[in-house]
mmCIF file of C-alpha atoms and ligand atoms in Angstrom:
data_model
loop_
_atom_site.group_PDB
_atom_site.id
_atom_site.type_symbol
_atom_site.label_atom_id
_atom_site.label_comp_id
_atom_site.label_asym_id
_atom_site.label_seq_id
_atom_site.Cartn_x
_atom_site.Cartn_y
_atom_site.Cartn_z
ATOM 1 C CA MET A 1466 33.388 25.801 -55.455
ATOM 2 C CA ILE A 1467 33.168 27.621 -52.066
ATOM 3 C CA VAL A 1468 32.829 31.098 -52.030
ATOM 4 C CA ALA A 1469 34.035 33.423 -49.217
ATOM 5 C CA PRO A 1470 33.019 37.045 -49.218
ATOM 6 C CA SER A 1471 35.560 39.178 -47.386
ATOM 7 C CA ILE A 1472 33.964 41.479 -45.050
ATOM 8 C CA LEU A 1473 36.851 44.095 -45.495
ATOM 9 C CA ALA A 1474 34.773 45.473 -48.380
ATOM 10 C CA ALA A 1475 31.575 45.338 -46.559
ATOM 11 C CA ASN A 1476 29.649 48.374 -45.228
ATOM 12 C CA PHE A 1477 30.449 48.314 -41.510
ATOM 13 C CA SER A 1478 27.704 50.430 -40.545
ATOM 14 C CA ARG A 1479 25.242 47.586 -41.391
ATOM 15 C CA LEU A 1480 27.609 44.684 -41.152
ATOM 16 C CA LEU A 1481 24.963 41.923 -39.928
ATOM 17 C CA GLU A 1482 22.719 42.837 -42.857
ATOM 18 C CA GLU A 1483 25.518 42.824 -45.344
ATOM 19 C CA VAL A 1484 26.736 39.266 -44.014
ATOM 20 C CA LYS A 1485 23.220 37.918 -44.069
ATOM 21 C CA ASP A 1486 22.743 39.224 -47.632
ATOM 22 C CA VAL A 1487 25.753 37.130 -48.885
ATOM 23 C CA GLU A 1488 24.596 34.190 -47.076
ATOM 24 C CA LYS A 1489 21.189 34.329 -48.397
ATOM 25 C CA HIS A 1490 22.947 34.343 -52.149
ATOM 26 C CA GLY A 1491 24.736 30.959 -51.170
ATOM 27 C CA ALA A 1492 28.172 32.126 -49.918
ATOM 28 C CA GLN A 1493 29.441 29.291 -47.627
ATOM 29 C CA PHE A 1494 32.480 30.836 -46.012
ATOM 30 C CA LEU A 1495 32.783 34.354 -44.339
ATOM 31 C CA HIS A 1496 36.250 35.681 -44.612
ATOM 32 C CA ILE A 1497 37.459 37.801 -41.990
ATOM 33 C CA ASP A 1498 40.586 39.793 -42.542
ATOM 34 C CA VAL A 1499 42.534 40.756 -39.133
ATOM 35 C CA MET A 1500 45.297 43.302 -39.317
ATOM 36 C CA ASP A 1501 47.458 44.628 -36.583
ATOM 37 C CA GLY A 1502 49.124 47.433 -38.178
ATOM 38 C CA HIS A 1503 52.370 45.681 -37.666
ATOM 39 C CA PHE A 1504 52.421 42.754 -39.968
ATOM 40 C CA VAL A 1505 50.766 44.904 -42.496
ATOM 41 C CA PRO A 1506 50.325 48.646 -42.663
ATOM 42 C CA ASN A 1507 46.666 48.583 -41.977
ATOM 43 C CA ILE A 1508 44.358 47.986 -38.814
ATOM 44 C CA THR A 1509 40.994 46.221 -39.282
ATOM 45 C CA ILE A 1510 39.033 43.626 -37.351
ATOM 46 C CA GLY A 1511 39.323 42.192 -33.785
ATOM 47 C CA PRO A 1512 37.382 39.274 -32.456
ATOM 48 C CA MET A 1513 34.644 41.704 -30.889
ATOM 49 C CA VAL A 1514 33.672 42.574 -34.389
ATOM 50 C CA TYR A 1515 32.482 39.212 -35.504
ATOM 51 C CA GLN A 1516 31.358 37.479 -32.178
ATOM 52 C CA ASN A 1517 28.069 38.837 -32.332
ATOM 53 C CA LEU A 1518 27.743 37.831 -35.996
ATOM 54 C CA LYS A 1519 28.477 34.145 -35.150
ATOM 55 C CA PRO A 1520 25.078 32.991 -33.674
ATOM 56 C CA GLU A 1521 23.119 35.145 -36.518
ATOM 57 C CA VAL A 1522 24.331 33.155 -39.465
ATOM 58 C CA LYS A 1523 25.439 29.485 -40.389
ATOM 59 C CA MET A 1524 28.286 30.316 -42.561
ATOM 60 C CA THR A 1525 31.768 28.856 -41.740
ATOM 61 C CA PHE A 1526 34.220 31.695 -40.224
ATOM 62 C CA ASP A 1527 37.262 31.718 -42.151
ATOM 63 C CA VAL A 1528 39.478 34.005 -40.051
ATOM 64 C CA HIS A 1529 42.745 35.334 -41.795
ATOM 65 C CA LEU A 1530 45.140 36.637 -39.304
ATOM 66 C CA MET A 1531 47.657 39.214 -40.833
ATOM 67 C CA ILE A 1532 49.239 39.704 -37.376
ATOM 68 C CA ASP A 1533 52.668 39.528 -35.971
ATOM 69 C CA ASP A 1534 51.756 37.331 -32.895
ATOM 70 C CA PRO A 1535 49.074 34.921 -33.915
ATOM 71 C CA TYR A 1536 49.963 32.550 -31.116
ATOM 72 C CA PHE A 1537 49.117 35.110 -28.407
ATOM 73 C CA TYR A 1538 45.852 35.874 -30.063
ATOM 74 C CA ALA A 1539 44.588 32.669 -31.191
ATOM 75 C CA LYS A 1540 42.515 31.819 -28.306
ATOM 76 C CA ALA A 1541 40.391 34.909 -28.545
ATOM 77 C CA PHE A 1542 39.721 34.526 -32.088
ATOM 78 C CA VAL A 1543 38.580 30.962 -31.479
ATOM 79 C CA LYS A 1544 36.483 32.101 -28.528
ATOM 80 C CA ALA A 1545 34.710 34.564 -30.859
ATOM 81 C CA GLY A 1546 33.698 31.993 -33.168
ATOM 82 C CA ALA A 1547 36.378 31.248 -35.839
ATOM 83 C CA ASP A 1548 36.128 27.825 -37.573
ATOM 84 C CA TYR A 1549 39.063 28.105 -39.369
ATOM 85 C CA ILE A 1550 42.225 30.165 -38.466
ATOM 86 C CA THR A 1551 44.851 30.875 -40.955
ATOM 87 C CA PHE A 1552 48.138 32.459 -39.888
ATOM 88 C CA HIS A 1553 51.030 33.700 -41.975
ATOM 89 C CA TYR A 1554 54.242 31.543 -42.482
ATOM 90 C CA GLU A 1555 56.174 34.891 -42.467
ATOM 91 C CA ALA A 1556 54.697 35.835 -39.024
ATOM 92 C CA VAL A 1557 56.021 32.576 -36.965
ATOM 93 C CA LYS A 1558 59.257 30.834 -36.045
ATOM 94 C CA ASP A 1559 57.695 27.399 -35.746
ATOM 95 C CA PRO A 1560 54.668 26.873 -38.019
ATOM 96 C CA LEU A 1561 54.276 23.211 -37.160
ATOM 97 C CA GLU A 1562 53.973 24.257 -33.418
ATOM 98 C CA MET A 1563 51.316 26.949 -34.283
ATOM 99 C CA ILE A 1564 49.363 24.289 -36.294
ATOM 100 C CA SER A 1565 49.250 21.986 -33.230
ATOM 101 C CA TYR A 1566 48.318 24.657 -30.922
ATOM 102 C CA LEU A 1567 45.479 25.733 -33.068
ATOM 103 C CA HIS A 1568 44.448 21.920 -33.216
ATOM 104 C CA SER A 1569 44.610 21.832 -29.478
ATOM 105 C CA LEU A 1570 41.978 24.768 -29.389
ATOM 106 C CA ASN A 1571 39.634 22.696 -31.561
ATOM 107 C CA VAL A 1572 39.952 25.142 -34.591
ATOM 108 C CA LYS A 1573 40.899 24.122 -38.116
ATOM 109 C CA ALA A 1574 44.324 25.335 -38.886
ATOM 110 C CA GLY A 1575 45.464 27.165 -42.072
ATOM 111 C CA ILE A 1576 48.570 28.835 -43.151
ATOM 112 C CA SER A 1577 49.132 31.478 -45.770
ATOM 113 C CA VAL A 1578 51.978 32.705 -47.847
ATOM 114 C CA LYS A 1579 52.642 36.211 -49.363
ATOM 115 C CA PRO A 1580 53.296 36.714 -53.027
ATOM 116 C CA GLY A 1581 56.997 36.753 -52.512
ATOM 117 C CA THR A 1582 57.221 33.624 -50.396
ATOM 118 C CA ASP A 1583 57.904 30.280 -52.204
ATOM 119 C CA VAL A 1584 55.193 27.815 -51.665
ATOM 120 C CA GLN A 1585 57.447 24.924 -51.315
ATOM 121 C CA VAL A 1586 58.561 26.145 -47.962
ATOM 122 C CA LEU A 1587 55.313 24.564 -46.911
ATOM 123 C CA GLU A 1588 55.901 21.064 -47.998
ATOM 124 C CA LYS A 1589 56.598 19.572 -44.571
ATOM 125 C CA LEU A 1590 53.381 21.159 -42.978
ATOM 126 C CA LEU A 1591 50.936 20.218 -45.639
ATOM 127 C CA PRO A 1592 49.908 16.899 -44.044
ATOM 128 C CA ASP A 1593 48.893 18.574 -40.822
ATOM 129 C CA LEU A 1594 47.006 21.490 -42.324
ATOM 130 C CA ASP A 1595 43.185 21.990 -43.039
ATOM 131 C CA LEU A 1596 43.604 24.946 -45.406
ATOM 132 C CA VAL A 1597 46.340 26.547 -47.305
ATOM 133 C CA LEU A 1598 45.704 30.255 -48.617
ATOM 134 C CA VAL A 1599 47.665 31.478 -51.382
ATOM 135 C CA MET A 1600 47.891 35.407 -51.381
ATOM 136 C CA SER A 1601 47.438 36.759 -54.867
ATOM 137 C CA VAL A 1602 47.979 40.147 -53.684
ATOM 138 C CA GLU A 1603 50.272 41.758 -51.169
ATOM 139 C CA PRO A 1604 48.312 41.453 -47.899
ATOM 140 C CA GLY A 1605 47.038 44.790 -46.198
ATOM 141 C CA PHE A 1606 44.251 46.149 -48.454
ATOM 142 C CA GLY A 1607 41.412 44.994 -50.479
ATOM 143 C CA GLY A 1608 40.961 46.177 -54.107
ATOM 144 C CA GLN A 1609 44.176 45.228 -55.476
ATOM 145 C CA THR A 1610 45.089 43.526 -58.766
ATOM 146 C CA PHE A 1611 45.396 39.803 -58.842
ATOM 147 C CA GLN A 1612 49.068 38.450 -59.489
ATOM 148 C CA LYS A 1613 49.317 35.750 -61.721
ATOM 149 C CA GLN A 1614 52.328 33.956 -59.905
ATOM 150 C CA ALA A 1615 49.505 32.703 -57.534
ATOM 151 C CA LEU A 1616 48.483 30.167 -60.131
ATOM 152 C CA GLU A 1617 51.567 28.113 -60.028
ATOM 153 C CA LYS A 1618 51.416 27.906 -56.102
ATOM 154 C CA ILE A 1619 47.761 26.707 -56.433
ATOM 155 C CA ALA A 1620 48.715 24.139 -59.122
ATOM 156 C CA TYR A 1621 51.720 23.084 -56.853
ATOM 157 C CA LEU A 1622 49.133 22.565 -53.749
ATOM 158 C CA ARG A 1623 46.855 20.771 -56.128
ATOM 159 C CA ASP A 1624 49.279 18.296 -57.132
ATOM 160 C CA LYS A 1625 50.757 17.567 -53.717
ATOM 161 C CA LYS A 1626 47.137 17.155 -52.327
ATOM 162 C CA ALA A 1627 46.425 14.623 -55.017
ATOM 163 C CA GLU A 1628 49.524 12.773 -54.718
ATOM 164 C CA ASN A 1629 49.385 12.445 -50.805
ATOM 165 C CA ASN A 1630 45.677 12.348 -50.437
ATOM 166 C CA TYR A 1631 46.058 15.520 -48.240
ATOM 167 C CA ARG A 1632 42.823 17.191 -46.604
ATOM 168 C CA TYR A 1633 43.665 20.808 -46.779
ATOM 169 C CA LEU A 1634 41.398 23.179 -48.792
ATOM 170 C CA ILE A 1635 43.163 25.478 -51.205
ATOM 171 C CA GLU A 1636 42.101 28.974 -50.968
ATOM 172 C CA VAL A 1637 43.138 31.877 -52.978
ATOM 173 C CA ASP A 1638 42.716 35.615 -52.037
ATOM 174 C CA GLY A 1639 43.206 39.064 -53.515
ATOM 175 C CA GLY A 1640 42.044 40.598 -56.701
ATOM 176 C CA ILE A 1641 39.265 37.843 -57.430
ATOM 177 C CA ASN A 1642 36.799 38.540 -60.123
ATOM 178 C CA PHE A 1643 35.107 36.131 -62.406
ATOM 179 C CA GLU A 1644 38.109 35.982 -64.949
ATOM 180 C CA THR A 1645 40.727 35.634 -62.262
ATOM 181 C CA ALA A 1646 38.422 33.155 -60.654
ATOM 182 C CA ARG A 1647 38.213 31.154 -63.718
ATOM 183 C CA LEU A 1648 41.906 30.879 -63.878
ATOM 184 C CA CYS A 1649 42.163 29.768 -60.058
ATOM 185 C CA LYS A 1650 39.502 27.223 -60.605
ATOM 186 C CA GLU A 1651 41.386 25.789 -63.730
ATOM 187 C CA VAL A 1652 44.601 25.095 -61.581
ATOM 188 C CA GLY A 1653 42.836 23.649 -58.574
ATOM 189 C CA ALA A 1654 41.496 26.324 -56.312
ATOM 190 C CA GLU A 1655 38.678 25.188 -53.973
ATOM 191 C CA VAL A 1656 37.776 28.392 -52.097
ATOM 192 C CA LEU A 1657 37.605 31.772 -53.611
ATOM 193 C CA VAL A 1658 37.975 34.862 -51.275
ATOM 194 C CA ALA A 1659 36.481 38.010 -52.817
ATOM 195 C CA GLY A 1660 36.049 41.447 -51.040
ATOM 196 C CA THR A 1661 35.459 44.096 -53.766
ATOM 197 C CA TYR A 1662 34.055 41.892 -56.328
ATOM 198 C CA ILE A 1663 31.092 40.821 -54.059
ATOM 199 C CA PHE A 1664 30.458 43.644 -51.847
ATOM 200 C CA LYS A 1665 30.689 46.364 -54.211
ATOM 201 C CA ALA A 1666 28.641 44.466 -56.926
ATOM 202 C CA LYS A 1667 25.508 46.048 -58.348
ATOM 203 C CA ASP A 1668 24.100 42.398 -58.465
ATOM 204 C CA ARG A 1669 25.592 40.379 -55.687
ATOM 205 C CA LYS A 1670 23.281 37.503 -56.099
ATOM 206 C CA ALA A 1671 24.639 37.214 -59.890
ATOM 207 C CA VAL A 1672 28.090 37.686 -58.852
ATOM 208 C CA ILE A 1673 27.913 34.962 -56.276
ATOM 209 C CA SER A 1674 26.110 32.442 -58.326
ATOM 210 C CA ASP A 1675 28.568 32.810 -61.160
ATOM 211 C CA LEU A 1676 31.467 31.963 -58.825
ATOM 212 C CA LEU A 1677 29.604 29.183 -57.157
ATOM 213 C CA GLU A 1678 29.187 27.574 -60.635
ATOM 214 C CA LEU A 1679 32.567 27.625 -61.778
HETATM 215 C C1 DX5 B 2114 44.138 41.418 -48.153
HETATM 216 C C2 DX5 B 2114 42.858 40.534 -47.693
HETATM 217 C C3 DX5 B 2114 41.880 40.233 -48.678
HETATM 218 C C4 DX5 B 2114 41.209 41.228 -49.264
HETATM 219 C C5 DX5 B 2114 40.579 40.885 -50.852
HETATM 220 O O1 DX5 B 2114 45.171 41.531 -47.383
HETATM 221 O O2 DX5 B 2114 43.387 39.402 -47.306
HETATM 222 O O3 DX5 B 2114 41.043 39.302 -47.840
HETATM 223 O O4 DX5 B 2114 39.885 41.575 -48.366
HETATM 224 O O5 DX5 B 2114 39.970 42.018 -51.282
HETATM 225 P P1 DX5 B 2114 39.750 42.084 -52.969
HETATM 226 O O6 DX5 B 2114 38.961 40.895 -53.025
HETATM 227 O O7 DX5 B 2114 39.040 43.289 -53.065
HETATM 228 O O8 DX5 B 2114 41.094 41.710 -53.526
HETATM 229 ZN ZN1 ZN B 2115 42.209 37.788 -46.534
#
């Protein structure tokens, strides 16, 4: 299992220390939630926040863009050190063009769907994607409750991947704890994003290693 702590729930006054701590306990991806106050009603992280973290750690930088204009900002996020850039299906007119654009910037391309968006809209895009992110909460805030309809979407992506030998990773984001992670794993999730569950844990080491061993 790949574990992707979301820095949204970290203490930003000591961000590097927080990030090094989750890396030390085995987390492979660092999930970076970018919100613009338009696509979602919250404002969070820009490229400047993580560009200085990049040379300090070895984790894969998994940048989740919850913004209206991913096309305009993608280059800056790549330059700051993104390894994966995930944009929202709901935010762009031509998702295939966006995927090609990301590949032209030499970054892995991911797409995400909100809880209310049918996962089957992604069918034609699947051969070109490096990651598909299923939102199990409404994007915008950490600390929400997992919505179970995400499980059917994950299972759909698992089946399509197996049938066609696609390469994308199946990631789930929102309300992940040990119990919901187990449900996601059962239906094929490969990357677990967890903010509150990891960063607010009393024993981060135990929490991360439980997820890693799922
Ligand atoms: C929500 C973000 C999530 C968030 C998850 O819009 O995409 O990555 O940080 O937070 P938890 O794990 O607390 O639900
Ligand atoms: Zn996220």
